[in-house]
XYZ file of C-alpha atoms in Angstrom:
670
model
C 140.310 66.342 77.571
C 142.983 68.608 78.883
C 143.887 69.168 82.430
C 141.845 71.880 84.262
C 143.681 74.486 86.169
C 141.199 74.914 88.854
C 138.208 72.706 90.080
C 135.953 75.165 92.026
C 133.664 73.809 94.633
C 130.919 75.302 96.852
C 129.423 73.578 100.024
C 127.824 76.712 101.485
C 124.579 77.279 99.611
C 121.604 77.921 101.647
C 119.072 75.104 101.340
C 115.971 77.349 101.644
C 117.349 79.842 99.179
C 119.548 78.211 96.579
C 121.651 80.908 94.691
C 124.004 80.002 91.903
C 127.237 81.161 93.265
C 128.246 84.430 91.688
C 131.808 83.588 92.731
C 131.617 80.966 90.080
C 131.072 83.612 87.425
C 133.537 85.994 88.762
C 136.425 83.708 89.563
C 135.960 81.883 86.181
C 136.114 85.303 84.310
C 139.312 86.447 86.339
C 140.902 83.000 85.565
C 140.162 83.479 81.852
C 141.881 86.718 81.834
C 145.176 84.896 82.733
C 144.573 82.014 80.391
C 143.377 79.719 83.028
C 140.472 77.158 82.938
C 138.028 76.470 85.777
C 135.486 73.700 86.239
C 132.621 74.344 88.780
C 130.374 72.358 90.980
C 127.949 73.299 93.752
C 127.261 70.439 96.004
C 123.773 71.677 97.390
C 121.920 68.945 95.464
C 124.508 66.313 96.198
C 123.796 64.023 99.123
C 126.780 63.844 101.594
C 127.117 60.139 101.022
C 127.659 60.841 97.238
C 130.410 63.344 97.734
C 133.189 60.827 97.583
C 132.358 59.040 94.366
C 131.226 62.068 92.597
C 134.561 63.962 93.508
C 136.721 61.090 92.692
C 135.193 60.893 89.298
C 135.582 64.613 88.811
C 139.090 64.633 89.721
C 139.843 61.680 87.363
C 138.084 63.343 84.523
C 139.485 66.978 84.883
C 142.644 66.216 86.585
C 142.672 69.813 88.218
C 146.057 71.255 89.275
C 144.266 72.796 92.306
C 140.891 72.726 94.038
C 139.407 75.970 95.040
C 136.601 75.988 97.691
C 134.207 78.969 97.931
C 132.764 79.818 101.363
C 130.051 82.373 100.642
C 128.967 82.848 104.260
C 129.522 81.353 107.754
C 125.946 80.968 108.550
C 122.507 82.699 107.829
C 123.262 85.687 109.919
C 119.830 85.271 111.400
C 119.661 84.201 114.809
C 116.097 82.796 114.541
C 117.433 80.144 111.996
C 119.271 78.684 114.986
C 117.031 79.257 117.934
C 113.268 80.071 117.444
C 111.143 78.677 120.091
C 107.931 79.989 118.373
C 108.746 77.905 115.374
C 110.084 74.858 117.163
C 113.612 75.473 115.887
C 116.016 74.980 118.748
C 119.082 73.889 116.708
C 119.979 75.030 113.177
C 120.664 72.839 110.068
C 122.883 75.294 108.306
C 126.654 75.169 109.183
C 128.619 75.833 105.935
C 131.877 76.117 107.838
C 131.573 72.598 109.048
C 130.331 71.375 105.898
C 133.330 72.876 104.126
C 135.543 71.085 106.586
C 134.017 67.645 105.736
C 134.376 68.459 102.168
C 138.246 69.084 102.540
C 138.550 65.920 104.473
C 136.846 63.921 101.573
C 139.069 65.665 99.022
C 142.114 64.580 100.948
C 140.931 60.959 100.610
C 140.289 61.085 96.883
C 143.202 63.270 95.623
C 146.473 64.811 96.448
C 146.096 68.296 94.616
C 146.391 71.519 96.656
C 143.397 73.043 98.187
C 142.661 76.731 98.353
C 140.026 78.618 100.328
C 138.293 81.862 99.228
C 135.086 83.829 99.398
C 133.402 86.459 101.449
C 132.661 84.231 104.420
C 136.287 82.836 104.357
C 137.680 86.283 104.216
C 135.678 87.516 107.070
C 137.493 85.319 109.487
C 140.525 84.048 107.375
C 142.913 83.796 110.361
C 140.464 81.774 112.415
C 139.077 79.631 109.729
C 142.132 78.499 107.746
C 143.694 76.272 110.470
C 140.299 74.969 111.285
C 139.522 73.904 107.870
C 142.994 72.705 107.092
C 143.417 73.938 103.375
C 146.688 74.394 101.900
C 146.143 78.050 100.959
C 143.694 80.874 101.401
C 142.857 83.896 99.347
C 141.582 87.008 101.084
C 139.303 89.151 99.182
C 139.640 89.586 95.381
C 141.583 86.762 93.748
C 143.046 88.797 90.890
C 146.535 88.870 92.298
C 146.226 85.077 93.093
C 145.489 84.229 89.509
C 148.068 86.354 88.148
C 150.695 84.354 90.150
C 148.838 81.036 89.858
C 151.836 79.218 88.529
C 153.893 80.355 91.368
C 151.362 79.363 93.833
C 151.076 75.787 92.260
C 154.793 75.508 92.342
C 154.882 76.941 95.862
C 157.480 79.546 94.980
C 157.903 83.144 95.973
C 154.632 82.764 97.976
C 155.304 85.742 100.237
C 154.743 88.164 97.486
C 151.412 86.763 96.081
C 148.725 89.412 97.064
C 146.121 88.290 99.626
C 147.582 84.794 99.796
C 147.539 82.778 103.030
C 149.886 79.893 103.198
C 151.704 77.624 105.610
C 155.397 77.990 106.451
C 157.262 76.254 109.297
C 153.973 74.864 110.738
C 152.070 78.048 110.800
C 149.965 80.038 108.306
C 151.373 83.302 106.937
C 149.141 86.077 105.657
C 150.126 88.332 102.859
C 148.868 92.002 102.572
C 145.526 92.219 100.728
C 145.093 93.382 97.109
C 142.109 95.422 96.181
C 140.813 95.369 92.627
C 138.196 97.145 90.670
C 135.174 95.296 89.075
C 135.665 93.518 85.878
C 136.230 95.565 82.871
C 135.033 92.791 80.517
C 131.811 90.706 80.426
C 131.834 87.927 82.953
C 129.030 85.664 81.732
C 129.510 83.060 78.983
C 127.087 80.449 77.339
C 128.685 77.768 79.409
C 127.801 79.717 82.610
C 124.286 80.280 81.592
C 123.850 76.579 80.626
C 124.960 75.936 84.245
C 122.527 78.414 85.532
C 119.670 76.499 83.671
C 121.002 73.140 85.011
C 121.207 74.613 88.663
C 117.850 76.197 88.820
C 115.956 73.991 86.276
C 114.532 75.575 83.053
C 110.965 75.780 84.440
C 112.176 77.906 87.390
C 114.833 79.924 85.635
C 112.235 80.913 82.811
C 109.050 80.587 84.980
C 106.654 83.199 86.220
C 108.881 83.891 89.319
C 112.637 83.364 88.288
C 115.574 83.826 90.634
C 117.746 86.916 90.119
C 120.994 86.722 88.094
C 123.714 88.592 89.851
C 125.605 91.499 87.923
C 128.220 93.352 89.610
C 127.717 97.251 89.575
C 130.139 98.507 92.058
C 132.196 97.437 95.148
C 133.616 98.896 98.349
C 132.086 100.968 101.208
C 133.774 103.781 103.309
C 131.170 103.459 106.176
C 131.668 101.667 109.426
C 128.097 100.396 110.277
C 128.186 98.625 113.644
C 126.937 95.236 112.258
C 128.543 95.078 108.799
C 131.685 93.257 107.315
C 131.444 94.944 103.961
C 134.346 97.338 104.284
C 136.439 94.795 105.894
C 135.992 92.412 102.992
C 135.472 94.457 99.968
C 137.573 97.510 101.032
C 136.658 101.138 101.901
C 137.399 102.569 98.395
C 134.285 102.774 96.201
C 134.999 101.411 92.557
C 132.070 101.613 90.098
C 132.033 99.224 87.051
C 131.896 100.850 83.853
C 128.394 101.381 82.698
C 128.953 100.163 79.171
C 130.423 96.925 80.600
C 127.301 96.565 82.789
C 125.060 97.166 79.717
C 126.964 94.673 77.633
C 126.631 92.131 80.467
C 122.787 92.788 80.484
C 122.461 92.569 76.618
C 124.191 89.178 76.589
C 121.974 87.798 79.432
C 118.846 89.309 77.629
C 119.996 87.462 74.575
C 119.474 84.276 76.570
C 116.203 85.451 77.752
C 117.119 86.337 81.294
C 115.314 89.413 82.520
C 115.511 89.522 86.317
C 118.632 90.767 87.772
C 120.336 91.552 91.146
C 122.998 94.270 90.963
C 125.860 93.414 93.312
C 126.946 96.438 95.235
C 127.708 97.502 98.757
C 124.974 100.024 98.290
C 123.854 101.230 94.923
C 123.214 104.781 96.237
C 126.324 104.929 98.411
C 127.255 108.295 97.115
C 123.806 109.583 96.271
C 121.455 108.676 93.571
C 123.461 109.795 90.476
C 124.820 106.217 89.672
C 121.710 104.324 90.328
C 119.584 106.770 88.295
C 121.971 106.371 85.289
C 121.737 102.678 85.634
C 117.990 103.016 85.644
C 117.954 105.184 82.579
C 120.077 102.566 80.735
C 117.732 99.789 81.869
C 114.802 101.927 80.463
C 116.519 102.021 77.074
C 117.212 98.294 77.094
C 113.711 97.744 77.682
C 112.746 99.833 74.703
C 115.278 98.015 72.414
C 114.388 94.498 73.747
C 110.609 94.227 73.629
C 108.981 91.447 75.562
C 108.632 90.990 79.306
C 110.284 93.985 81.069
C 113.606 93.850 83.012
C 113.169 93.731 86.765
C 116.005 94.318 89.149
C 117.124 95.129 92.567
C 120.134 95.454 94.834
C 121.311 96.722 98.197
C 120.374 100.482 98.641
C 120.376 102.838 101.545
C 116.855 104.085 102.481
C 117.475 107.668 101.356
C 115.460 107.881 98.145
C 112.718 110.631 97.659
C 109.628 109.897 95.708
C 110.617 111.369 92.388
C 113.772 109.273 92.316
C 111.712 106.154 93.299
C 109.278 106.885 90.403
C 112.292 106.867 87.987
C 113.556 103.554 89.392
C 110.029 102.090 89.417
C 109.706 102.899 85.691
C 112.867 101.047 85.136
C 111.731 97.933 86.678
C 113.234 98.463 90.239
C 111.681 95.880 92.640
C 112.603 97.646 95.797
C 115.500 97.142 98.172
C 115.959 94.078 100.493
C 117.941 95.962 103.192
C 116.674 95.928 106.820
C 116.140 99.373 108.444
C 118.056 99.407 111.654
C 115.686 101.394 113.807
C 113.792 104.764 113.590
C 115.657 106.253 116.658
C 118.205 108.722 115.439
C 120.497 108.411 118.624
C 120.692 104.606 117.840
C 121.363 105.251 114.188
C 124.238 107.640 115.060
C 125.777 105.144 117.662
C 125.636 102.428 114.999
C 127.242 104.868 112.518
C 124.710 104.062 109.758
C 124.712 106.718 106.961
C 120.940 107.490 107.126
C 118.496 109.055 109.714
C 114.974 108.196 110.619
C 113.496 111.016 108.469
C 115.138 109.773 105.398
C 114.029 106.117 106.252
C 110.485 107.309 106.741
C 110.302 109.339 103.559
C 111.395 106.238 101.708
C 108.994 103.822 103.397
C 106.053 106.270 102.850
C 107.043 106.810 99.167
C 107.407 102.989 98.547
C 104.055 102.373 100.247
C 102.262 105.115 98.052
C 103.652 103.780 94.891
C 102.798 100.185 95.935
C 99.213 101.124 96.667
C 98.965 102.867 93.179
C 100.385 99.774 91.503
C 97.988 97.616 93.545
C 94.929 99.691 92.282
C 96.327 99.474 88.725
C 96.456 95.706 89.146
C 92.830 95.625 90.277
C 91.703 97.528 87.277
C 93.952 96.247 84.560
C 92.503 93.411 82.426
C 96.020 91.904 82.137
C 97.142 92.654 85.818
C 100.115 94.549 86.979
C 102.660 93.049 89.525
C 102.942 95.798 92.113
C 105.710 96.646 94.443
C 103.440 95.595 97.302
C 103.349 91.964 95.762
C 107.151 91.975 94.764
C 108.197 92.982 98.231
C 105.762 90.547 99.917
C 104.445 93.253 102.210
C 107.160 92.607 104.982
C 108.647 95.136 107.300
C 111.939 94.523 109.083
C 113.644 96.421 111.897
C 116.850 95.516 113.632
C 115.797 96.590 117.110
C 118.098 94.042 118.794
C 121.351 95.775 117.333
C 124.212 96.123 119.592
C 123.627 99.930 120.418
C 119.993 99.531 120.962
C 118.250 100.437 124.377
C 114.708 100.951 125.626
C 114.456 104.330 123.747
C 115.379 102.733 120.602
C 112.426 100.451 120.639
C 109.936 103.094 122.034
C 111.020 105.705 119.702
C 110.881 103.312 116.607
C 107.402 102.234 117.564
C 106.339 105.764 118.174
C 107.424 106.680 114.607
C 105.793 103.692 112.940
C 102.583 104.591 114.668
C 102.753 108.382 114.089
C 103.353 107.832 110.320
C 100.907 105.155 109.767
C 103.567 102.795 108.427
C 102.244 99.592 109.919
C 99.087 99.547 107.698
C 101.267 98.833 104.629
C 102.689 95.502 105.892
C 101.211 91.906 106.185
C 103.951 90.859 108.398
C 107.086 92.012 110.178
C 109.954 90.566 111.939
C 112.364 92.162 114.278
C 116.025 91.090 114.251
C 116.936 90.505 117.930
C 120.569 89.947 117.966
C 123.842 91.102 116.386
C 126.016 88.547 114.516
C 129.415 88.759 116.230
C 132.498 89.078 114.052
C 136.207 89.577 114.957
C 137.573 92.365 112.798
C 141.384 92.989 113.000
C 141.300 91.473 116.521
C 138.358 93.155 117.868
C 134.740 91.930 118.142
C 132.258 93.926 116.201
C 130.204 94.279 119.459
C 130.452 93.027 123.085
C 133.742 94.689 123.724
C 133.776 94.159 127.658
C 133.917 90.902 129.433
C 130.544 91.556 131.032
C 128.964 92.234 127.634
C 130.531 88.884 126.190
C 128.147 87.081 128.555
C 125.393 88.031 126.251
C 127.035 86.196 123.306
C 125.533 82.811 122.448
C 126.957 80.339 119.903
C 125.035 77.649 118.272
C 125.768 74.123 116.859
C 123.603 71.142 115.823
C 122.408 70.537 119.282
C 121.538 74.081 120.197
C 123.360 76.560 122.438
C 127.070 76.011 123.047
C 129.983 77.946 124.650
C 130.950 81.024 122.621
C 133.147 80.086 119.567
C 133.171 82.182 116.378
C 133.687 78.975 114.323
C 130.005 78.601 114.867
C 127.008 81.071 114.244
C 127.368 83.467 117.362
C 125.015 86.313 118.239
C 125.046 89.047 120.799
C 121.644 89.626 122.395
C 121.439 93.105 124.015
C 122.328 93.087 127.693
C 119.365 95.275 128.637
C 116.894 92.861 127.167
C 118.554 89.839 128.751
C 118.407 91.618 132.108
C 114.711 92.719 131.542
C 113.386 89.573 129.944
C 115.565 86.897 131.299
C 116.309 84.737 128.381
C 116.845 84.661 124.605
C 113.420 82.690 124.280
C 111.701 85.558 125.995
C 113.391 88.122 123.878
C 112.276 86.453 120.701
C 108.662 86.242 122.163
C 108.697 89.972 122.930
C 109.897 90.819 119.465
C 107.558 88.504 117.768
C 104.662 90.334 119.698
C 106.026 93.678 118.595
C 106.301 92.690 114.913
C 102.735 91.131 114.790
C 101.051 93.948 116.608
C 102.809 97.252 116.243
C 104.776 97.033 112.998
C 102.245 95.068 110.735
C 98.715 93.775 110.410
C 99.928 90.113 110.998
C 97.918 89.599 114.121
C 94.733 90.964 112.489
C 95.078 88.453 109.551
C 95.222 85.591 111.923
C 92.202 86.164 113.904
C 90.068 83.134 114.492
C 86.660 84.356 115.140
C 85.141 80.975 115.197
C 87.375 79.993 118.034
C 86.691 83.264 119.771
C 82.868 82.668 119.720
C 83.354 78.993 120.971
C 85.480 80.190 123.772
C 83.461 83.142 124.975
C 79.777 82.071 124.432
C 77.472 79.232 123.681
C 74.999 78.488 120.887
C 72.009 79.268 123.112
C 73.408 82.661 124.366
C 74.594 83.695 120.868
C 71.152 82.941 119.512
C 69.630 85.184 122.230
C 71.902 87.944 121.436
C 71.420 87.699 117.652
C 67.710 87.532 118.075
C 67.832 90.948 119.763
C 69.733 92.275 116.868
C 67.917 90.590 113.933
C 65.437 93.441 113.247
C 68.353 95.843 112.547
C 69.810 95.588 108.962
C 73.499 94.692 108.836
C 74.645 98.026 107.496
C 78.105 98.648 105.924
C 80.850 96.155 106.649
C 84.322 95.702 105.054
C 83.483 92.289 103.790
C 82.709 90.741 100.310
C 79.175 90.528 99.234
C 78.952 86.676 99.615
C 79.936 87.161 103.229
C 77.399 89.737 103.965
C 74.885 87.639 102.215
C 75.660 84.595 104.382
C 75.740 86.729 107.550
C 72.263 88.248 106.706
C 70.955 84.651 106.020
C 72.240 83.484 109.495
C 70.767 86.511 111.101
C 67.355 86.076 109.506
C 66.862 82.434 110.440
C 69.052 81.684 113.475
C 69.007 78.022 113.008
C 71.112 75.802 115.269
C 73.225 74.174 112.494
C 74.434 77.470 111.220
C 75.326 78.750 114.728
C 77.131 75.561 115.370
C 78.988 75.907 112.076
C 80.033 79.431 112.932
C 81.599 78.238 116.167
C 83.197 75.032 114.663
C 83.150 75.065 110.749
C 84.242 72.328 108.603
C 87.812 73.019 107.420
C 86.816 73.812 103.948
C 84.233 76.195 105.048
C 86.506 77.915 107.612
C 87.364 81.185 105.632
C 83.640 81.977 104.919
C 82.511 81.203 108.510
C 85.312 83.152 110.050
C 84.320 86.366 108.139
C 80.656 85.784 108.918
C 81.507 85.419 112.643
C 83.467 88.836 112.445
C 80.546 90.512 110.643
C 77.917 89.380 113.108
C 80.112 90.329 116.179
C 80.446 93.810 114.887
C 76.787 93.936 114.135
C 75.885 92.892 117.757
C 78.159 95.562 119.098
C 76.597 98.276 116.856
C 72.961 97.289 117.813
C 73.821 96.860 121.639
C 75.810 100.132 121.824
C 75.125 100.812 125.472
C 77.053 97.688 126.467
C 79.943 98.833 124.342
C 79.844 102.314 125.597
C 79.956 101.267 129.210
C 83.201 99.446 128.543
C 84.890 102.132 126.455
C 83.921 104.810 128.920
C 85.498 102.762 131.725
C 88.689 102.293 129.728
C 88.829 105.907 128.715
C 88.754 105.155 124.915
C 86.717 106.112 121.933
C 85.271 103.658 119.450
C 83.157 103.807 116.354
C 79.636 102.479 116.101
C 80.813 98.866 115.785
C 83.047 98.988 118.853
C 86.377 99.424 116.965
C 88.724 101.638 118.777
C 89.487 105.022 117.168
C 93.176 104.619 118.219
C 95.815 102.167 116.901
C 96.847 99.083 118.966
C 99.936 100.801 120.064
C 97.994 103.901 121.516
C 95.268 101.513 122.908
C 97.786 99.348 124.805
C 99.682 102.516 125.926
C 96.606 103.698 127.797
C 95.971 100.160 129.126
C 99.525 99.936 130.405
C 99.058 103.058 132.397
C 96.409 101.326 134.472
C 96.979 97.601 134.663
C 99.723 95.106 135.282
C 98.020 92.289 133.516
C 95.166 91.455 131.262
C 93.735 89.487 134.220
C 93.628 92.449 136.375
C 92.082 94.567 133.639
C 89.192 91.948 133.179
C 88.598 91.779 137.056
C 88.639 95.520 137.403
C 86.198 95.972 134.491
C 83.930 93.349 135.729
C 83.674 94.700 139.217
C 83.289 98.221 138.183
C 80.622 97.630 135.575
C 79.025 94.929 137.621
C 78.895 92.493 134.621
C 78.913 88.719 134.490
C 80.941 86.494 132.299
C 77.938 85.934 129.963
C 76.980 89.666 129.376
C 77.356 91.464 126.066
C 79.617 93.936 127.865
C 82.032 91.216 128.890
C 82.001 89.690 125.442
C 82.826 93.130 123.989
C 85.662 93.433 126.323
C 86.965 89.972 125.454
C 86.624 90.934 121.704
C 88.451 94.237 122.301
C 91.384 92.403 123.905
C 91.502 89.692 121.320
C 90.809 91.957 118.317
C 93.726 94.309 119.312
C 96.184 91.592 120.495
C 96.397 93.177 123.922
C 99.281 91.698 125.964
C 100.162 93.383 129.293
C 103.208 92.330 131.064
C 104.970 94.696 133.518
C 108.504 93.920 132.081
C 107.202 95.217 128.783
C 106.070 98.526 130.027
C 109.282 100.626 129.740
C 110.277 98.850 126.657
C 107.167 99.969 124.792
C 106.099 103.236 126.230
C 107.540 106.356 127.731
C 107.709 106.241 131.448
C 105.215 108.753 133.160
C 106.872 112.038 134.053
C 107.157 112.343 137.831
C 105.478 115.492 139.152
C 108.011 118.140 140.331
C 107.941 118.247 144.209
C 106.602 121.367 145.773
C 108.996 124.116 146.976
C 108.669 126.579 149.766
């Protein structure tokens, strides 16, 4: 076996989301262009104690002239992967910078070939990282110029003229001007690479019912200056589209290897409008027609600026929806963060996606073969970045108002709010926290948890106004968890434990008495499956103690059924005993249907309650006194149900974050 020019390694794969490094594909393709050979190894599945013997064997077998290390990212970019009290995560486990440093230390022990760093994560902080990692060279951005001068780099001659190269001279690192290059004009994938994809993922996963996406570059570069993003810094500000025929050739080759799910790599596929992505969609439609079988499915980063007609074309082409987070739905915040869309565009996009997802969901229900809808493909999750650097109280309030006004929440089974901005140093300036006072809100994390600010570690800026209002990062995360579960999605509804609620708020004897008073009234219409209604009617008709006990403390395997039965019977009680319900709703100034369900959203319900109360305890005490009800009355049961069913949380420090402050009356004049 001949000598390999470059042994390319990666120790930055995310364990919970393994991705075959697209850098392996692209670097190998560029090297081939210059007649150079590359061998590749991702170390995700190799335990640390086996690195040394495996690398020694690889180096002996391939005799690389140089080792290249790809650093895809410095961390997950998600603060809750490093500090999430609700999930019990107080210290992260994903530190690719430190893992890469350990890899270089092992390489120094087993060989003497030069080591070169590269990748998006490296380029983002090349000046900071190179000395820390201790590599011989670094390549900032695209490696085309590096491979064109590969022989010079290996021989360490004329290094100062190699585009994008960082190298050591007189004990310090020198950084050459970057070179920016267009996407590949030729096909990047080969049979050898596809075989490595199969080995990396496993045949059953790569060709299974839910395969990973295969990356194919469509364009690069971004002219925008969004206040949280490194893409223009790393990829350049000039937009360069890949030739459409080359993209199609890439897809045809991958289709010939029975790969049909793709991720189109781009800063944003619709960065200059919809023309390019619609042309891409049309070519995918034609490929589907000429390659019968399971249809192509694809996605990629996009801006939320599509209208419904464009989305329907994309849907017909197998578009699976974008994975981008929407910053907020507050136009002032979007302007300050310099993102290239406004709330109206984002809302139009979200509503169109929801409409199409509902249509596909209905088609799935009626189709004998089933249709995978957008709702299933997107997993029904909603994300807002309400903790961005330029957010304030109005950002949160206005975004929640928009979600409520446009009924967006009903489309999502879950939501999460990004509460902190990942801090980067771009050309000597932090991406946020520009003052010394603001820098106090930056928190870095290592394996033990919080540590002093250091950009070599995952570092996040938590908005000062939230730190001042809520007091700690844990309280900020708790607040946004409440917002996501209650106002942005149906998550809290889906987790309701009505068996627990009954056991906490009544007894078997009291429940029997209440149900007996309602047993002569038919159940009526309920949003529940027939078998649940049948079981509820049976319980109501006999009122036997074992059934009532099971409804309060069911066996685990019977929990789903009894939980729904409890919900149905509670609503039946409130419908039959309407006077008790009406007394509570009248006192609180809200309207409810015949089952006691408020006619307003959780957001509007809590807005009204926040106007009158500083805590749930105060609300309960006030209602109990004014209505003259005891703890074992149906009115009190309904009040507790109302609070639990709507996830009511009242904390004074939340008031101005969630709702517009009341307008002070103008003082009298004259």
